[in-house]
Amino acid sequence: MPACGQPAQPSPATWQHGHVTAATHSTLFPQAPDTADAVLDGLDPEQREVATALHGPVCVLAGAGTGKTRAITHRIAYGVRAGILQPSSVLAVTFTNRAAGEMRGRLRQLGAAGVQARTFHSAALRQLQYFWPKAIGGSMPRLVDRKIQLVADAAAACRIRLDRNELRDVTAEIEWSKVTQTVPADYAPAAAKAGREAPRDPAEIAQIYNVYEDLKRDRSVMDFEDVLLLTVAILQDRHDIADQVRSQYQHFVVDEYQDVSPLQQRLLELWLGERDNLCVVGDASQTIYSFTGATPDHLLDFRTRHPGATVVKLVRDYRSTPQVVHLANGLLALASGRAADHRLELISQRDAGPEPVYTEYTDEPAEAEGAARRIRELMASGVPASEIAILFRTNSQSESYEQALADAGVPYQLRGAERFFDRPEVRKAGIALRGAARFGGNDTLLDDAVDLPSQVRAVLSGEGWTTEPPAGSGAVRERWESLAALVNLAQDFAAAKTGATLADLVAELDERANAQHAPTVQGVTLASLHSAKGLEWDVVFLVGVAEGMMPITYAKTDEQVEEERRLLYVGVTRARRHLHVSWALTRAPGGRANRRPSRFLDGLRPGSTATVGRAAARGSGGVERGFTSRPDSTPRRTQRSPARCRVCGRTLTDAGEMKLMRCEDCPSDMDEGLYERLREWRGVQARLSGQPDFCVFTDKTLMAIAETEPTTPDELARIPGVLKRKLDRYGDDVLAICAGQELEQGPDGE
């Protein structure tokens, strides 16, 4: 019996509760269904509704593990096999190359080859390349894979020094600006309005952003956001080109719709034109990328924009046991905000499993060693390493777990590292297999090989594969794991395709490489919670689930904290059967044990109590047909509390006034002498660092300091513009100046 209790040959009755077809798995090399109706076999009632709703707007609200990809790929395949959809007229878009590749692979297995399944960027890039000569003329700018070096060059041109973390954060701010269609001049007020905590002074970021755009033009290059922006501009300005695109694509499917940015939504609207043949799929409770500009509003407002839409809710969870699902539902039951108002309460379709395990450790090294020890036990009991994952909040947590697994002799792989088919050893193996397929009759290595698996083992033995893995970990072990994955794939392929040859396997590998459909590598997966989205394992270790890490320290607003809760929800719902949740009381051995478990576990882990309760979720599965007018119960957007002047109480909208915490024309109680002393000190600091004065503090920030005269670090930190980095660097000096103290002078009188 395959994973999750899925029958290999499901019958039409297998959807009934207790005897369900697993929604998230398929056999490795299944035969394509014989007929259109056969495509629907094994779907539950809600999935079948999705698959057969082929006309007009459709919104699928799909909880974690409920088979959304299965539902939408069967929908496309059913439409194609029934003759309702032409494969070349369908465009399915999602957010990662892996997801797009998986979608193409499933469609191919269902007999619906020819459907375009791409990321937003990939689809836009193809259109941009095709229409550039007609719309713009000349050579199209070169696409840069990574913009971070350009940002570094722009910062240097502005004489602004950025360390590695600041460089990454400023790059992220530029990306956010572009996907929200914010130009450099508008960055500061837009960031303030969005409640973003800028990594540097907003004026500095705007300056770097502006120079970055100039550098791109000078060097005739573009970034990934430009691909979307330019495609949008062409489709907006050239109606003939827009009409040509719309005549090509008649039907659209958008996966992970809760993650669309305003720019992607605008591109989708231009693709659609006046038509409404659109199916969107998403889950507001899995919105974890708002820092990149993603927003669930487009998903939650879909019924408002399309009053006639069919809404289907998928809540049957085929992935996780009732115990895991209970914890996931409990996390969201304590949530708040608009996404929480639309949460789905999952209903597990699996047999009961073990309760989640909660473990407290004295320090982080002990936590890593404890996880490695438990993983060794699980592997000894028969659990494959590839079915185990360790998930953490930040990539910096990975190192201690890599070391602990290596010390325990446990193989592992890093999620988000080099893609499988791009690895050097895999590329070399592919060349060797292709050569053997063409000239194998003259290769003495294959003399004793009697079938496909033995041929592959013989060829790959020349590339470093051995029957037993090398001792230890590191690069040698990783190369062996890659080759072993190809050997295992050959065995599965031969078992599924009687009489398959080396040439057939090479063709299969080519298709998988194009789809980025990598075979399973035998190793424990180490991944951040963000990069684990869309994946699943039998056993999941959620580590570092302590205050300060989950939610992360810099999650200040209610919205940011709630996104951290959703991130933990995503982590919990990656587990099929075993879930281990742990935290450490201190970072290093011998440190002060001042940490506590995450607030998100209050009321859920044994011995804790909940502080907040909520009403039951609006989560029952089913179908809602379209209506013609807006329902009175449509939730309204929760408004952020406005910033108000501390003198007159008027609402502030200008970024400078918000920094001062008062209107420009309201009377100031600023100490002029203190302000001048702060300005003199700022000039000295700017000269020492070789930066403009405003890079230390802007005039507005100095005025706010001179008006409030802070006496403690906490009071200083509450002033807009005094970020943690500046507080750490300049806080002591500023507080000393405010207290009337004289600062020590440097060797040159500075």
XYZ file of C-alpha atoms in Angstrom:
750
model
C 0.000 0.000 0.000
C 1.533 3.377 -0.994
C 2.084 6.237 1.492
C -0.977 7.757 3.176
C -3.053 4.645 2.467
C -3.561 5.417 -1.216
C -4.600 2.459 -3.382
C -2.517 2.131 -6.519
C -5.639 1.605 -8.667
C -8.393 3.728 -7.028
C -12.008 3.018 -7.789
C -14.709 5.727 -8.058
C -15.875 4.958 -4.519
C -12.525 5.504 -2.839
C -13.302 9.095 -1.855
C -15.649 8.045 0.939
C -14.449 8.983 4.403
C -12.143 6.368 5.817
C -11.311 4.871 2.418
C -9.898 7.856 0.613
C -7.443 8.298 -2.175
C -4.420 10.223 -0.968
C -4.482 13.622 -2.568
C -0.813 14.428 -2.475
C 0.833 11.317 -3.880
C 0.867 9.476 -7.157
C 2.675 6.355 -8.282
C 6.026 7.040 -9.869
C 5.216 6.097 -13.475
C 1.413 5.663 -13.747
C -0.408 4.871 -16.946
C -2.420 7.737 -18.455
C -6.211 7.367 -17.931
C -8.000 5.835 -20.921
C -10.841 8.374 -21.088
C -11.841 11.805 -19.835
C -14.136 10.268 -17.213
C -11.280 8.065 -16.019
C -9.370 11.256 -15.158
C -11.999 11.878 -12.464
C -11.615 8.467 -10.835
C -10.394 8.646 -7.252
C -11.207 12.331 -6.715
C -13.294 13.200 -3.676
C -16.539 15.184 -4.216
C -14.937 18.605 -3.748
C -11.937 17.772 -5.941
C -14.366 16.514 -8.594
C -16.227 19.833 -8.408
C -12.951 21.623 -9.112
C -12.136 19.293 -11.994
C -15.509 19.710 -13.715
C -15.972 23.477 -13.178
C -14.415 24.475 -16.502
C -16.310 27.660 -17.323
C -16.250 31.074 -15.656
C -14.344 32.158 -12.544
C -13.507 29.476 -9.983
C -11.881 29.995 -6.582
C -10.474 26.964 -4.774
C -9.760 27.491 -1.080
C -7.472 24.563 -0.339
C -6.087 23.742 3.089
C -2.682 22.136 3.587
C -2.542 18.531 2.394
C -5.971 18.597 0.752
C -4.759 17.795 -2.762
C -4.961 21.164 -4.510
C -2.342 20.286 -7.124
C -4.125 17.012 -7.768
C -7.438 18.849 -8.175
C -6.208 21.500 -10.614
C -4.065 19.168 -12.730
C -7.014 16.768 -13.043
C -9.179 19.773 -13.910
C -6.892 20.753 -16.784
C -6.480 17.139 -17.910
C -10.229 16.480 -17.808
C -10.889 19.605 -19.877
C -8.249 18.603 -22.432
C -9.304 14.943 -22.637
C -12.991 15.937 -22.923
C -12.193 18.289 -25.802
C -13.339 21.363 -23.867
C -9.852 22.894 -23.558
C -7.145 23.038 -26.177
C -3.770 22.288 -24.522
C -2.035 25.224 -26.214
C -4.727 27.640 -24.998
C -4.179 26.889 -21.284
C -1.643 28.788 -19.172
C -1.084 27.511 -15.643
C 1.137 29.691 -13.463
C 2.681 29.156 -10.064
C 5.596 30.547 -8.059
C 8.536 28.163 -8.200
C 10.242 26.184 -10.950
C 9.819 23.058 -8.828
C 6.052 23.539 -8.571
C 5.754 24.311 -12.283
C 7.845 21.234 -13.099
C 5.698 19.030 -10.864
C 2.572 20.373 -12.568
C 3.977 19.630 -16.038
C 4.964 16.138 -14.915
C 1.506 15.368 -13.562
C -0.197 16.725 -16.683
C 2.048 14.545 -18.832
C 1.101 11.503 -16.740
C -2.592 12.358 -17.185
C -2.286 12.568 -20.949
C -2.445 16.383 -21.147
C 0.972 17.191 -22.604
C 1.260 20.538 -24.353
C -0.248 22.645 -21.576
C 1.984 25.567 -20.557
C 2.789 25.349 -16.816
C 5.227 28.081 -15.828
C 6.149 30.577 -13.163
C 4.925 34.146 -13.607
C 8.457 35.226 -14.488
C 9.041 32.411 -16.969
C 5.766 33.045 -18.804
C 6.405 36.800 -18.918
C 10.001 36.328 -20.102
C 8.897 34.174 -23.047
C 6.392 36.803 -24.102
C 8.904 39.610 -23.639
C 11.520 37.839 -25.766
C 8.996 37.152 -28.513
C 7.470 40.627 -28.682
C 10.580 42.733 -27.950
C 11.567 43.258 -31.632
C 8.012 44.335 -32.474
C 7.329 46.454 -29.387
C 10.734 47.968 -28.593
C 13.271 47.001 -31.256
C 16.974 46.414 -30.928
C 18.591 43.995 -28.512
C 16.758 43.066 -25.328
C 18.712 43.835 -22.127
C 20.564 40.913 -20.613
C 18.810 39.299 -17.649
C 20.907 39.208 -14.462
C 20.356 36.182 -12.235
C 21.384 37.981 -9.038
C 20.990 41.685 -8.446
C 23.001 41.860 -5.233
C 26.255 42.895 -6.954
C 24.453 45.692 -8.775
C 23.001 46.881 -5.477
C 26.496 46.804 -3.955
C 27.795 48.899 -6.856
C 24.923 51.362 -6.433
C 25.620 51.703 -2.694
C 29.318 52.304 -3.389
C 28.412 55.003 -5.919
C 26.352 56.652 -3.175
C 29.294 56.331 -0.744
C 27.128 54.197 1.518
C 28.782 51.233 3.170
C 26.646 48.121 3.574
C 27.704 44.977 5.373
C 26.603 41.631 3.944
C 23.338 41.474 5.876
C 22.464 45.081 5.063
C 23.211 44.452 1.395
C 20.797 41.524 1.368
C 18.120 43.530 3.199
C 18.429 46.586 0.945
C 18.178 44.287 -2.083
C 14.958 42.867 -0.628
C 13.598 46.408 -0.178
C 14.285 47.171 -3.837
C 12.517 43.964 -4.877
C 9.532 44.845 -2.684
C 9.402 48.333 -4.192
C 9.337 46.981 -7.715
C 6.660 44.319 -7.192
C 4.482 46.940 -5.470
C 5.233 49.339 -8.359
C 6.867 51.914 -6.071
C 9.389 54.258 -7.703
C 12.493 55.452 -5.784
C 11.038 58.881 -5.008
C 8.024 57.254 -3.317
C 9.890 54.571 -1.385
C 10.003 56.319 2.009
C 6.270 57.152 2.316
C 5.274 53.808 0.762
C 7.445 51.863 3.223
C 6.035 53.875 6.139
C 2.477 53.289 4.958
C 3.132 49.556 4.637
C 4.655 49.430 8.118
C 8.010 48.152 6.864
C 11.016 48.449 9.149
C 13.647 49.671 6.723
C 17.146 48.192 7.248
C 18.707 51.621 6.616
C 17.430 55.183 6.583
C 14.637 55.242 3.960
C 16.316 58.207 2.261
C 19.456 56.104 1.811
C 17.530 53.183 0.383
C 15.697 55.467 -2.030
C 19.041 56.899 -3.140
C 20.563 53.422 -3.668
C 17.411 52.267 -5.486
C 17.574 55.255 -7.833
C 21.257 54.706 -8.677
C 20.591 50.957 -9.070
C 18.052 51.716 -11.799
C 20.545 54.053 -13.496
C 23.265 51.394 -13.425
C 20.976 48.845 -15.058
C 20.227 51.233 -17.897
C 23.908 52.099 -18.331
C 24.889 48.412 -18.456
C 21.904 47.343 -20.579
C 20.721 44.720 -18.100
C 17.438 43.982 -16.375
C 16.357 42.056 -13.295
C 13.511 39.600 -12.771
C 11.110 42.306 -11.609
C 11.838 44.223 -14.820
C 10.627 41.193 -16.772
C 7.180 41.608 -15.209
C 7.225 45.421 -15.369
C 8.223 45.516 -19.030
C 5.691 42.859 -20.002
C 2.959 44.806 -18.198
C 4.034 48.022 -19.933
C 3.953 46.411 -23.387
C 0.547 44.790 -22.837
C -0.839 48.095 -21.521
C 0.535 50.237 -24.361
C 0.251 47.879 -27.314
C -3.312 46.659 -27.690
C -2.375 44.650 -30.797
C 0.159 42.645 -28.791
C -2.271 42.213 -25.894
C -4.868 40.892 -28.340
C -2.330 38.443 -29.767
C -1.514 37.079 -26.281
C -5.210 36.792 -25.427
C -5.939 34.937 -28.652
C -3.235 32.418 -27.682
C -4.354 31.834 -24.084
C -8.044 31.352 -23.381
C -7.952 29.711 -19.973
C -5.841 30.520 -16.899
C -5.048 28.635 -13.703
C -3.102 30.297 -10.867
C -1.709 28.183 -8.038
C -0.681 29.618 -4.627
C -2.845 32.654 -5.340
C -2.376 33.952 -1.790
C 1.220 34.767 -2.771
C 0.562 37.058 -5.753
C 2.022 40.557 -5.630
C 0.244 43.652 -6.998
C 2.506 43.502 -10.052
C 1.704 39.853 -10.754
C -2.001 40.556 -10.285
C -1.775 43.382 -12.828
C -0.069 41.065 -15.332
C -2.780 38.448 -14.798
C -5.492 41.063 -15.423
C -3.809 42.060 -18.696
C -3.599 38.428 -19.796
C -7.290 37.968 -19.050
C -8.642 41.142 -20.615
C -12.449 41.172 -20.379
C -12.709 37.395 -19.997
C -13.320 35.430 -16.795
C -12.070 31.898 -17.566
C -9.861 31.936 -14.493
C -9.304 29.347 -11.765
C -7.330 30.440 -8.693
C -6.162 28.198 -5.871
C -4.838 29.243 -2.489
C -5.001 29.286 1.285
C -4.825 32.572 3.195
C -3.509 30.657 6.218
C -0.353 29.841 4.244
C 0.490 33.460 3.405
C 4.140 33.620 4.493
C 5.739 35.891 1.890
C 4.169 39.290 2.588
C 7.677 40.727 3.134
C 8.207 40.231 -0.629
C 5.018 42.093 -1.536
C 2.697 39.078 -1.605
C -0.803 39.652 -0.282
C -3.796 37.324 0.262
C -6.196 40.194 -0.496
C -6.557 39.128 -4.129
C -7.630 35.656 -2.972
C -9.941 36.928 -0.237
C -11.498 39.542 -2.547
C -11.952 37.165 -5.486
C -15.690 36.750 -4.840
C -16.084 40.540 -4.729
C -14.347 41.026 -8.085
C -16.140 38.025 -9.596
C -19.631 37.863 -8.017
C -20.563 34.911 -10.226
C -17.613 32.799 -9.120
C -17.859 29.201 -7.984
C -16.024 28.731 -4.681
C -14.870 25.242 -3.676
C -13.372 24.527 -0.248
C -11.002 21.591 0.179
C -10.651 20.580 3.828
C -10.107 16.804 3.693
C -6.466 16.434 4.755
C -4.926 13.342 3.171
C -1.402 14.113 4.321
C -1.363 14.250 8.099
C -2.673 12.159 10.975
C -5.517 13.472 13.174
C -2.940 14.306 15.861
C -0.909 16.537 13.538
C -4.065 18.104 12.084
C -5.367 18.820 15.591
C -2.248 20.834 16.395
C -2.449 22.685 13.064
C -6.095 23.598 13.649
C -5.250 24.651 17.196
C -2.577 27.065 15.980
C -5.035 28.843 13.701
C -7.816 28.783 16.299
C -5.764 31.300 18.299
C -4.979 33.506 15.303
C -6.330 36.965 14.526
C -6.609 39.171 11.473
C -8.317 38.905 8.135
C -6.576 35.711 7.005
C -7.649 34.039 10.265
C -11.267 34.988 9.584
C -11.107 32.858 6.436
C -9.169 29.915 7.832
C -10.152 26.376 6.944
C -10.547 23.721 9.627
C -8.887 20.597 8.302
C -10.364 17.106 8.708
C -7.787 14.328 8.689
C -8.531 11.362 6.442
C -5.750 9.200 7.865
C -5.597 6.644 10.628
C -4.555 7.837 14.074
C -0.860 8.283 14.755
C 1.379 9.303 17.655
C 0.898 12.582 19.471
C 3.342 15.393 18.672
C 6.423 15.240 20.912
C 7.500 18.408 22.736
C 11.067 18.561 24.078
C 12.897 21.258 26.027
C 16.717 21.355 25.923
C 19.243 23.240 28.035
C 21.004 24.808 25.017
C 21.045 24.785 21.203
C 23.895 22.239 20.772
C 22.004 19.844 23.050
C 18.879 20.400 20.933
C 20.768 19.567 17.722
C 22.363 16.466 19.269
C 18.971 15.340 20.594
C 17.411 15.628 17.127
C 20.305 13.706 15.532
C 20.059 10.980 18.173
C 16.313 10.557 17.642
C 16.816 10.474 13.851
C 19.354 7.652 14.228
C 16.723 5.702 16.185
C 14.052 6.321 13.548
C 16.357 5.217 10.728
C 17.293 2.089 12.711
C 13.565 1.311 12.968
C 13.206 1.450 9.195
C 12.279 5.087 8.429
C 14.161 6.219 5.275
C 16.386 9.262 5.747
C 14.627 10.931 2.795
C 11.364 10.862 4.785
C 12.801 12.951 7.642
C 13.205 16.732 7.773
C 14.566 19.274 10.235
C 12.900 22.659 9.766
C 14.134 25.922 11.295
C 13.231 29.611 11.173
C 16.515 31.039 9.840
C 19.266 29.588 7.667
C 21.844 30.471 10.332
C 20.408 27.666 12.505
C 21.430 25.049 9.944
C 25.106 24.758 10.868
C 24.663 23.149 14.286
C 22.307 20.526 12.817
C 24.685 19.781 9.936
C 27.433 19.168 12.484
C 25.244 17.041 14.759
C 24.052 14.847 11.871
C 27.597 14.457 10.540
C 28.846 13.455 13.990
C 26.031 10.884 14.188
C 26.840 9.509 10.722
C 23.458 10.560 9.304
C 23.362 11.651 5.622
C 21.612 14.937 4.933
C 20.834 17.380 2.143
C 20.298 21.133 2.298
C 17.046 22.339 0.775
C 17.563 25.426 -1.360
C 21.090 24.395 -2.357
C 22.074 23.624 -5.942
C 19.281 22.044 -7.996
C 19.652 18.311 -8.551
C 20.080 18.331 -12.329
C 22.568 21.230 -12.096
C 24.969 19.279 -9.863
C 28.278 18.491 -11.641
C 28.144 14.787 -10.811
C 24.585 14.496 -12.160
C 25.509 16.274 -15.386
C 28.531 13.976 -15.857
C 26.393 10.930 -15.086
C 23.867 12.045 -17.703
C 26.616 12.334 -20.330
C 27.909 8.869 -19.440
C 24.443 7.299 -19.611
C 23.731 9.008 -22.931
C 27.023 7.708 -24.349
C 26.270 4.185 -23.124
C 22.803 4.345 -24.683
C 24.336 5.185 -28.064
C 27.463 3.031 -28.071
C 26.840 0.531 -25.277
C 27.427 -2.442 -27.597
C 31.113 -1.590 -27.641
C 31.436 -0.964 -23.905
C 32.965 -3.853 -21.967
C 31.490 -2.398 -18.761
C 28.065 -3.562 -19.948
C 29.072 -7.106 -20.917
C 27.673 -8.637 -17.732
C 24.712 -6.260 -17.361
C 21.491 -8.209 -17.928
C 18.866 -5.523 -17.408
C 18.438 -1.726 -17.202
C 19.252 -1.324 -13.472
C 22.460 -3.361 -13.806
C 23.450 -1.344 -16.893
C 22.993 1.899 -14.959
C 24.958 0.572 -11.992
C 27.764 -0.467 -14.330
C 27.913 2.936 -16.040
C 27.726 4.930 -12.815
C 30.364 2.799 -11.115
C 32.766 4.559 -13.451
C 31.516 7.901 -12.087
C 32.058 7.048 -8.422
C 28.966 5.061 -7.416
C 29.595 2.069 -5.147
C 27.264 -0.486 -3.601
C 28.045 0.875 -0.135
C 28.038 4.591 0.753
C 31.307 6.264 1.771
C 31.893 6.837 5.462
C 31.108 10.202 7.016
C 29.510 13.194 5.339
C 30.562 16.113 3.196
C 31.077 16.522 -0.550
C 32.069 12.874 -1.221
C 28.932 11.585 0.491
C 26.737 14.154 -1.301
C 28.090 13.074 -4.718
C 27.400 9.429 -3.868
C 23.850 10.281 -2.765
C 23.207 11.989 -6.124
C 24.385 8.932 -8.084
C 22.468 6.593 -5.779
C 19.291 8.569 -6.536
C 19.825 7.860 -10.252
C 20.373 4.149 -9.558
C 17.136 3.983 -7.544
C 15.268 5.868 -10.264
C 16.465 3.336 -12.848
C 15.138 0.480 -10.691
C 11.719 2.131 -10.343
C 11.625 2.987 -14.048
C 12.448 -0.572 -15.096
C 9.786 -1.967 -12.761
C 7.145 0.368 -14.223
C 8.160 0.075 -17.920
C 8.712 -3.508 -19.014
C 11.496 -3.744 -21.568
C 12.734 -0.187 -20.954
C 16.166 0.562 -22.417
C 18.970 2.928 -21.504
C 17.740 5.257 -24.245
C 14.280 5.301 -22.628
C 15.804 6.176 -19.262
C 17.909 8.963 -20.799
C 14.731 10.416 -22.372
C 13.005 10.223 -18.983
C 15.922 12.028 -17.328
C 15.802 14.752 -19.986
C 12.095 15.287 -19.360
C 12.661 15.376 -15.615
C 15.515 17.866 -16.001
C 13.302 20.164 -18.074
C 10.572 19.880 -15.458
C 13.031 20.065 -12.513
C 11.399 16.850 -11.275
C 14.329 15.498 -9.286
C 14.483 11.917 -7.990
C 14.559 11.368 -4.245
C 17.955 11.776 -2.610
C 18.512 9.544 0.412
C 19.332 12.020 3.144
C 17.650 13.931 5.960
C 16.417 17.278 4.642
C 17.575 20.465 6.368
C 15.415 23.421 5.366
C 14.089 26.763 6.488
C 10.354 26.939 7.072
C 9.975 29.218 4.055
C 11.764 26.826 1.691
C 9.775 23.845 3.032
C 6.521 25.246 1.640
C 4.900 22.724 -0.689
C 6.902 19.747 0.629
C 6.093 16.929 3.074
C 7.802 14.165 5.038
C 6.789 11.264 7.277
C 8.787 12.776 10.152
C 9.324 16.477 10.823
C 11.471 18.070 13.526
C 10.460 21.689 14.175
C 13.441 23.101 16.055
C 14.136 26.412 17.796
C 10.440 27.020 18.546
C 11.172 29.605 21.239
C 10.274 33.245 21.796
C 12.635 35.445 19.827
C 12.909 32.902 17.050
C 9.239 31.974 16.613
C 7.972 34.644 16.383
C 11.245 36.162 15.211
C 12.492 39.135 17.234
C 11.881 41.701 14.511
C 8.196 40.760 14.138
C 6.797 43.831 15.888
C 3.311 44.502 14.539
C 0.264 42.287 14.985
C 0.335 41.512 11.257
C 3.982 40.422 11.405
C 3.394 38.227 14.453
C 0.417 36.583 12.760
C 2.551 35.816 9.716
C 5.014 34.080 12.038
C 2.111 31.994 13.360
C 1.191 31.034 9.798
C 4.819 30.093 9.162
C 4.724 27.681 12.102
C 1.407 26.330 10.756
C 3.115 25.614 7.443
C 5.866 23.773 9.322
C 3.407 21.643 11.313
C 1.452 20.670 8.195
C 4.595 19.345 6.462
C 4.461 16.258 8.747
C 2.539 13.168 7.721
C 2.857 11.092 10.885
C 5.596 12.037 13.368
C 6.062 15.597 14.597
C 8.764 16.679 17.046
C 8.703 20.233 18.414
C 11.657 21.482 20.439
C 13.288 24.585 21.904
C 16.372 25.456 23.936
C 16.508 27.526 27.112
C 19.730 29.258 26.083
C 21.903 29.610 23.001
C 25.228 28.260 24.249
C 26.193 25.828 27.036
C 26.504 27.597 30.371
C 24.391 30.569 29.261
C 21.561 32.034 31.293
C 18.372 30.006 30.749
C 16.071 32.921 29.969
C 14.199 31.614 26.932
C 10.670 30.258 26.945
C 8.700 28.196 24.450
C 6.921 30.109 21.696
C 3.683 31.811 22.668
C 2.108 30.017 19.700
C 2.280 26.763 21.671
C 0.347 28.167 24.642
C -2.689 26.006 25.248
C -1.477 23.391 22.763
C 1.535 21.758 24.387
C 0.976 19.764 27.586
C 0.994 21.843 30.748
C 0.349 25.207 29.078
C -2.766 27.351 28.968
C -4.180 29.464 26.167
C -4.468 33.218 26.630
C -6.800 33.928 23.707
C -9.715 32.013 22.269
C -11.588 32.358 18.993
C -14.803 31.236 17.410
C -14.911 28.109 15.288
C -13.440 28.325 11.817
C -15.563 28.836 8.735
C -13.935 25.698 7.442
C -16.471 23.135 6.268
C -15.666 21.824 2.831
C -18.048 22.154 -0.059
C -19.106 24.313 -2.981
C -20.612 27.792 -3.060
C -22.215 28.870 -6.302
C -21.883 32.391 -7.653
C -24.161 35.252 -6.646
C -24.936 38.535 -8.326
C -24.568 41.024 -5.494
C -22.092 41.573 -2.690
C -23.120 39.734 0.511
C -23.453 41.806 3.640
C -21.184 39.370 5.450
C -18.147 40.062 3.252
C -15.331 40.858 5.697
C -13.833 44.309 5.529
C -10.141 45.026 5.674
C -8.887 45.755 9.157
C -7.364 49.235 9.171
C -4.005 49.983 10.733
C -4.125 52.501 13.587
C -3.109 55.879 12.114
C -0.098 57.842 13.341
C -1.233 61.038 15.098
C 0.456 64.326 15.959
C 1.494 64.385 19.617
C 0.643 68.105 19.787
C -2.700 68.555 17.994
C -3.789 64.948 17.449
C -4.193 65.268 13.649
C -3.599 62.111 11.578
C -0.119 62.140 10.042
C 0.522 60.892 6.507
C 3.791 62.610 5.569
C 6.845 60.446 6.313
C 8.797 63.391 7.722
C 5.960 64.361 10.061
C 5.601 60.750 11.162
C 9.279 60.749 12.076
C 8.847 63.955 14.093
C 5.619 62.587 15.605
C 4.000 65.986 15.040
C 2.810 68.283 12.238
C 5.440 70.503 10.644
C 3.559 73.650 11.646
C 2.728 72.578 15.212
C 4.833 74.305 17.873
C 8.082 72.568 18.692
C 9.525 72.295 22.189
C 12.917 71.378 20.771
C 16.061 72.274 22.716
C 17.917 74.285 20.016
C 21.237 73.916 21.810
C 20.851 70.158 22.039
C 19.916 70.010 18.356
C 23.095 71.889 17.370
C 25.273 69.655 19.542
C 23.703 66.599 17.895
C 24.343 68.068 14.437
C 28.004 68.731 15.258
C 28.402 65.196 16.603
C 26.707 63.775 13.477
C 29.152 65.647 11.233
C 32.101 64.108 13.079
C 30.627 60.592 12.761
C 29.914 61.089 9.053
C 33.496 62.172 8.366
C 34.883 59.223 10.309
C 32.778 56.758 8.301
C 33.190 58.534 4.954
C 29.406 58.849 4.485
C 26.950 61.733 4.035
C 25.554 63.246 7.241
C 22.063 61.819 6.713
C 23.477 58.276 6.754
C 24.121 58.723 10.493
C 20.755 60.318 11.314
C 18.481 62.511 9.194
C 17.649 66.071 10.284
C 14.124 64.947 11.177
C 15.439 62.208 13.451
C 17.801 64.646 15.204
C 14.909 67.088 15.682
C 12.776 64.304 17.191
C 15.637 63.385 19.555
C 16.107 67.032 20.580
C 12.374 67.366 21.239
C 11.922 64.186 23.275
C 15.331 64.267 25.052
C 15.451 60.498 25.732
C 17.190 59.330 28.898
C 17.196 55.544 28.345
C 17.891 53.235 25.389
C 14.209 52.213 25.328
C 13.087 55.841 25.020
C 15.624 56.433 22.254
C 14.567 53.262 20.400
C 10.952 54.487 20.280
C 11.929 57.430 18.068
C 11.279 56.663 14.371
C 14.549 56.446 12.479
C 16.515 54.995 15.396
C 16.800 51.388 14.259
C 18.497 48.700 16.332
C 21.700 48.930 14.281
C 21.954 52.664 14.903
C 20.947 52.267 18.524
C 23.775 49.784 19.051
C 26.309 51.976 17.237
C 25.355 55.487 18.324
C 22.998 55.055 21.298
C 25.537 55.677 24.061
C 26.829 58.858 22.384
C 23.338 60.262 21.768
C 22.157 59.589 25.335
C 25.344 61.156 26.702
C 24.797 64.307 24.596
C 21.156 64.486 25.719
C 22.357 64.223 29.329
C 24.716 67.197 28.784
C 27.891 65.149 29.000
C 31.057 65.925 27.042
C 32.249 63.179 24.707
C 35.904 62.177 24.547
C 37.683 63.596 21.487
C 39.627 61.510 18.990
C 43.354 61.986 18.220
C 42.625 64.767 15.699
C 40.329 66.675 17.960
C 37.300 64.800 16.693
